[in-house]
Amino acid sequence: RVLRLVAAYYFGGWFGWVGSCLGPEMMPEAYFHATQALGAALGIWLVGIASTHQGGSLLWTCAASLIGEFALGGYARLAGIAGFQWTRRWEPEVKKRRPKWWQAILAVALFWTVALGGFLEHASITMNDQSTGEPTTYRLKSCIWNIMHGIDWE
């Protein structure tokens, strides 16, 4: 039991990180907090229903995660785990809904497309400029854009 709770916490963090990268950088900060909480809830729910005779409500897990993020000040994963545990119920494995093979492949492809797209959109590195000593931030998106359009040596 404890291992599954730890796994839910860490998978919630991983899915939450992917959720926080969902969308262009011009969106308001509250949007990224909401997508992070919803991503964490999805990760928690997936861990909770995987290979066991239990199920839980994705809706209540999402609601608890959003409450944890906004009302409790950033505790989306803990609140999401509490929401899943509150709605947990025992279900025989044979009665659980199984996705078709193409749905599973589509979900994996969507997840990794969102993850890589978010990484390209939001990744950056900050280094001290050698001439001035001031920190300068370089965005991965801008670097790729410059490579695609040729390097300007000016």
Short mmCIF file of C-alpha atoms in Angstrom, two decimals:
data_model
loop_
_atom_site.label_atom_id
_atom_site.label_comp_id
_atom_site.label_asym_id
_atom_site.label_seq_id
_atom_site.Cartn_x
_atom_site.Cartn_y
_atom_site.Cartn_z
CA ARG A 1 0.00 0.00 0.00
CA VAL A 2 2.69 2.46 0.95
CA LEU A 3 4.61 1.76 -2.25
CA ARG A 4 1.51 2.46 -4.34
CA LEU A 5 0.99 5.78 -2.52
CA VAL A 6 4.62 6.72 -3.13
CA ALA A 7 4.26 5.73 -6.79
CA ALA A 8 1.08 7.82 -7.06
CA TYR A 9 2.92 10.80 -5.57
CA TYR A 10 5.84 10.54 -8.00
CA PHE A 11 3.77 9.70 -11.08
CA GLY A 12 1.51 12.61 -10.13
CA GLY A 13 4.60 14.81 -10.07
CA TRP A 14 5.76 13.57 -13.46
CA PHE A 15 2.36 13.96 -15.11
CA GLY A 16 1.98 17.31 -13.33
CA TRP A 17 5.26 18.53 -14.80
CA VAL A 18 4.08 17.53 -18.27
CA GLY A 19 0.76 19.26 -17.59
CA SER A 20 2.54 22.43 -16.50
CA CYS A 21 4.24 22.57 -19.92
CA LEU A 22 0.95 22.34 -21.79
CA GLY A 23 0.34 25.52 -23.71
CA PRO A 24 2.15 28.57 -25.02
CA GLU A 25 4.16 30.71 -22.63
CA MET A 26 1.82 33.68 -23.12
CA MET A 27 -0.94 31.97 -21.11
CA PRO A 28 -1.59 33.27 -17.58
CA GLU A 29 0.14 31.57 -14.66
CA ALA A 30 -3.16 30.23 -13.27
CA TYR A 31 -3.64 28.24 -16.49
CA PHE A 32 -0.34 26.42 -15.95
CA HIS A 33 -1.22 25.72 -12.31
CA ALA A 34 -4.54 24.23 -13.44
CA THR A 35 -2.97 22.05 -16.14
CA GLN A 36 -0.32 20.93 -13.66
CA ALA A 37 -3.00 19.91 -11.15
CA LEU A 38 -5.02 18.07 -13.81
CA GLY A 39 -1.91 16.29 -15.08
CA ALA A 40 -1.04 15.24 -11.54
CA ALA A 41 -4.57 13.94 -11.03
CA LEU A 42 -4.34 11.85 -14.19
CA GLY A 43 -1.05 10.31 -13.06
CA ILE A 44 -2.45 9.54 -9.61
CA TRP A 45 -5.57 7.98 -11.09
CA LEU A 46 -3.55 5.81 -13.49
CA VAL A 47 -1.39 4.48 -10.66
CA GLY A 48 -4.47 3.84 -8.55
CA ILE A 49 -6.29 1.73 -11.13
CA ALA A 50 -3.30 -0.09 -12.66
CA SER A 51 -3.19 -3.86 -12.19
CA THR A 52 -5.32 -4.01 -9.07
CA HIS A 53 -8.88 -4.85 -8.16
CA GLN A 54 -9.61 -1.25 -7.33
CA GLY A 55 -10.94 1.75 -9.14
CA GLY A 56 -11.62 5.34 -8.28
CA SER A 57 -13.22 8.45 -9.67
CA LEU A 58 -11.09 10.46 -12.09
CA LEU A 59 -13.50 13.38 -11.66
CA TRP A 60 -13.06 13.52 -7.87
CA THR A 61 -9.31 13.03 -8.18
CA CYS A 62 -9.16 16.02 -10.56
CA ALA A 63 -11.40 18.12 -8.33
CA ALA A 64 -9.32 17.36 -5.23
CA SER A 65 -6.11 18.08 -7.10
CA LEU A 66 -7.42 21.47 -8.28
CA ILE A 67 -8.53 22.32 -4.74
CA GLY A 68 -5.11 21.32 -3.45
CA GLU A 69 -3.36 23.50 -6.01
CA PHE A 70 -5.45 26.64 -5.63
CA ALA A 71 -7.06 26.56 -2.18
CA LEU A 72 -4.33 24.78 -0.23
CA GLY A 73 -1.40 26.51 -1.88
CA GLY A 74 0.28 23.95 -4.11
CA TYR A 75 -0.60 20.60 -2.56
CA ALA A 76 -2.16 19.18 -5.74
CA ARG A 77 -0.55 15.74 -5.48
CA LEU A 78 -1.43 15.13 -1.85
CA ALA A 79 -4.99 16.35 -2.33
CA GLY A 80 -5.33 14.26 -5.50
CA ILE A 81 -4.19 11.13 -3.66
CA ALA A 82 -6.71 11.90 -0.91
CA GLY A 83 -9.43 12.39 -3.54
CA PHE A 84 -8.65 9.08 -5.19
CA GLN A 85 -8.49 7.22 -1.88
CA TRP A 86 -11.81 8.75 -0.83
CA THR A 87 -13.54 7.37 -3.94
CA ARG A 88 -11.61 4.11 -4.11
CA ARG A 89 -13.73 1.04 -4.63
CA TRP A 90 -13.07 -2.61 -5.28
CA GLU A 91 -13.75 -3.80 -8.82
CA PRO A 92 -13.03 -7.21 -10.28
CA GLU A 93 -10.28 -6.95 -12.89
CA VAL A 94 -12.46 -8.63 -15.52
CA LYS A 95 -15.19 -5.97 -15.17
CA LYS A 96 -12.86 -2.99 -15.59
CA ARG A 97 -13.00 -1.12 -18.86
CA ARG A 98 -10.04 -1.98 -21.06
CA PRO A 99 -9.01 0.48 -23.76
CA LYS A 100 -8.66 -0.84 -27.28
CA TRP A 101 -5.09 -1.16 -28.59
CA TRP A 102 -5.39 1.93 -30.77
CA GLN A 103 -6.68 4.00 -27.83
CA ALA A 104 -3.66 3.02 -25.74
CA ILE A 105 -1.26 3.90 -28.58
CA LEU A 106 -3.08 7.20 -29.16
CA ALA A 107 -2.88 8.08 -25.45
CA VAL A 108 0.87 7.34 -25.32
CA ALA A 109 1.49 9.32 -28.51
CA LEU A 110 -0.54 12.26 -27.18
CA PHE A 111 1.30 12.21 -23.85
CA TRP A 112 4.76 12.25 -25.43
CA THR A 113 3.74 14.86 -28.03
CA VAL A 114 2.57 17.15 -25.23
CA ALA A 115 5.70 16.43 -23.16
CA LEU A 116 8.13 17.14 -26.00
CA GLY A 117 6.13 20.13 -27.25
CA GLY A 118 6.13 21.61 -23.74
CA PHE A 119 9.84 21.00 -23.41
CA LEU A 120 10.54 22.81 -26.70
CA GLU A 121 8.22 25.67 -25.73
CA HIS A 122 9.48 26.28 -22.20
CA ALA A 123 13.05 24.95 -21.95
CA SER A 124 15.75 27.54 -21.28
CA ILE A 125 19.22 27.82 -19.82
CA THR A 126 20.70 30.78 -17.94
CA MET A 127 24.42 31.45 -18.15
CA ASN A 128 26.63 34.33 -17.11
CA ASP A 129 27.74 36.43 -20.06
CA GLN A 130 31.55 36.26 -20.30
CA SER A 131 31.96 39.90 -21.29
CA THR A 132 29.60 41.55 -18.78
CA GLY A 133 29.16 38.88 -16.11
CA GLU A 134 25.37 39.40 -16.19
CA PRO A 135 23.10 36.37 -16.38
CA THR A 136 21.60 35.79 -19.82
CA THR A 137 18.74 33.39 -20.52
CA TYR A 138 18.67 31.42 -23.76
CA ARG A 139 15.43 29.75 -24.77
CA LEU A 140 15.55 26.45 -26.65
CA LYS A 141 12.74 27.58 -28.93
CA SER A 142 14.74 30.66 -29.98
CA CYS A 143 17.90 28.62 -30.52
CA ILE A 144 16.09 26.18 -32.82
CA TRP A 145 14.45 29.10 -34.65
CA ASN A 146 17.86 30.70 -35.25
CA ILE A 147 19.34 27.42 -36.51
CA MET A 148 16.43 26.94 -38.91
CA HIS A 149 16.82 30.47 -40.29
CA GLY A 150 20.60 30.56 -40.36
CA ILE A 151 22.95 31.90 -37.77
CA ASP A 152 23.36 35.66 -37.64
CA TRP A 153 27.05 36.35 -36.89
CA GLU A 154 26.62 40.06 -36.18
#
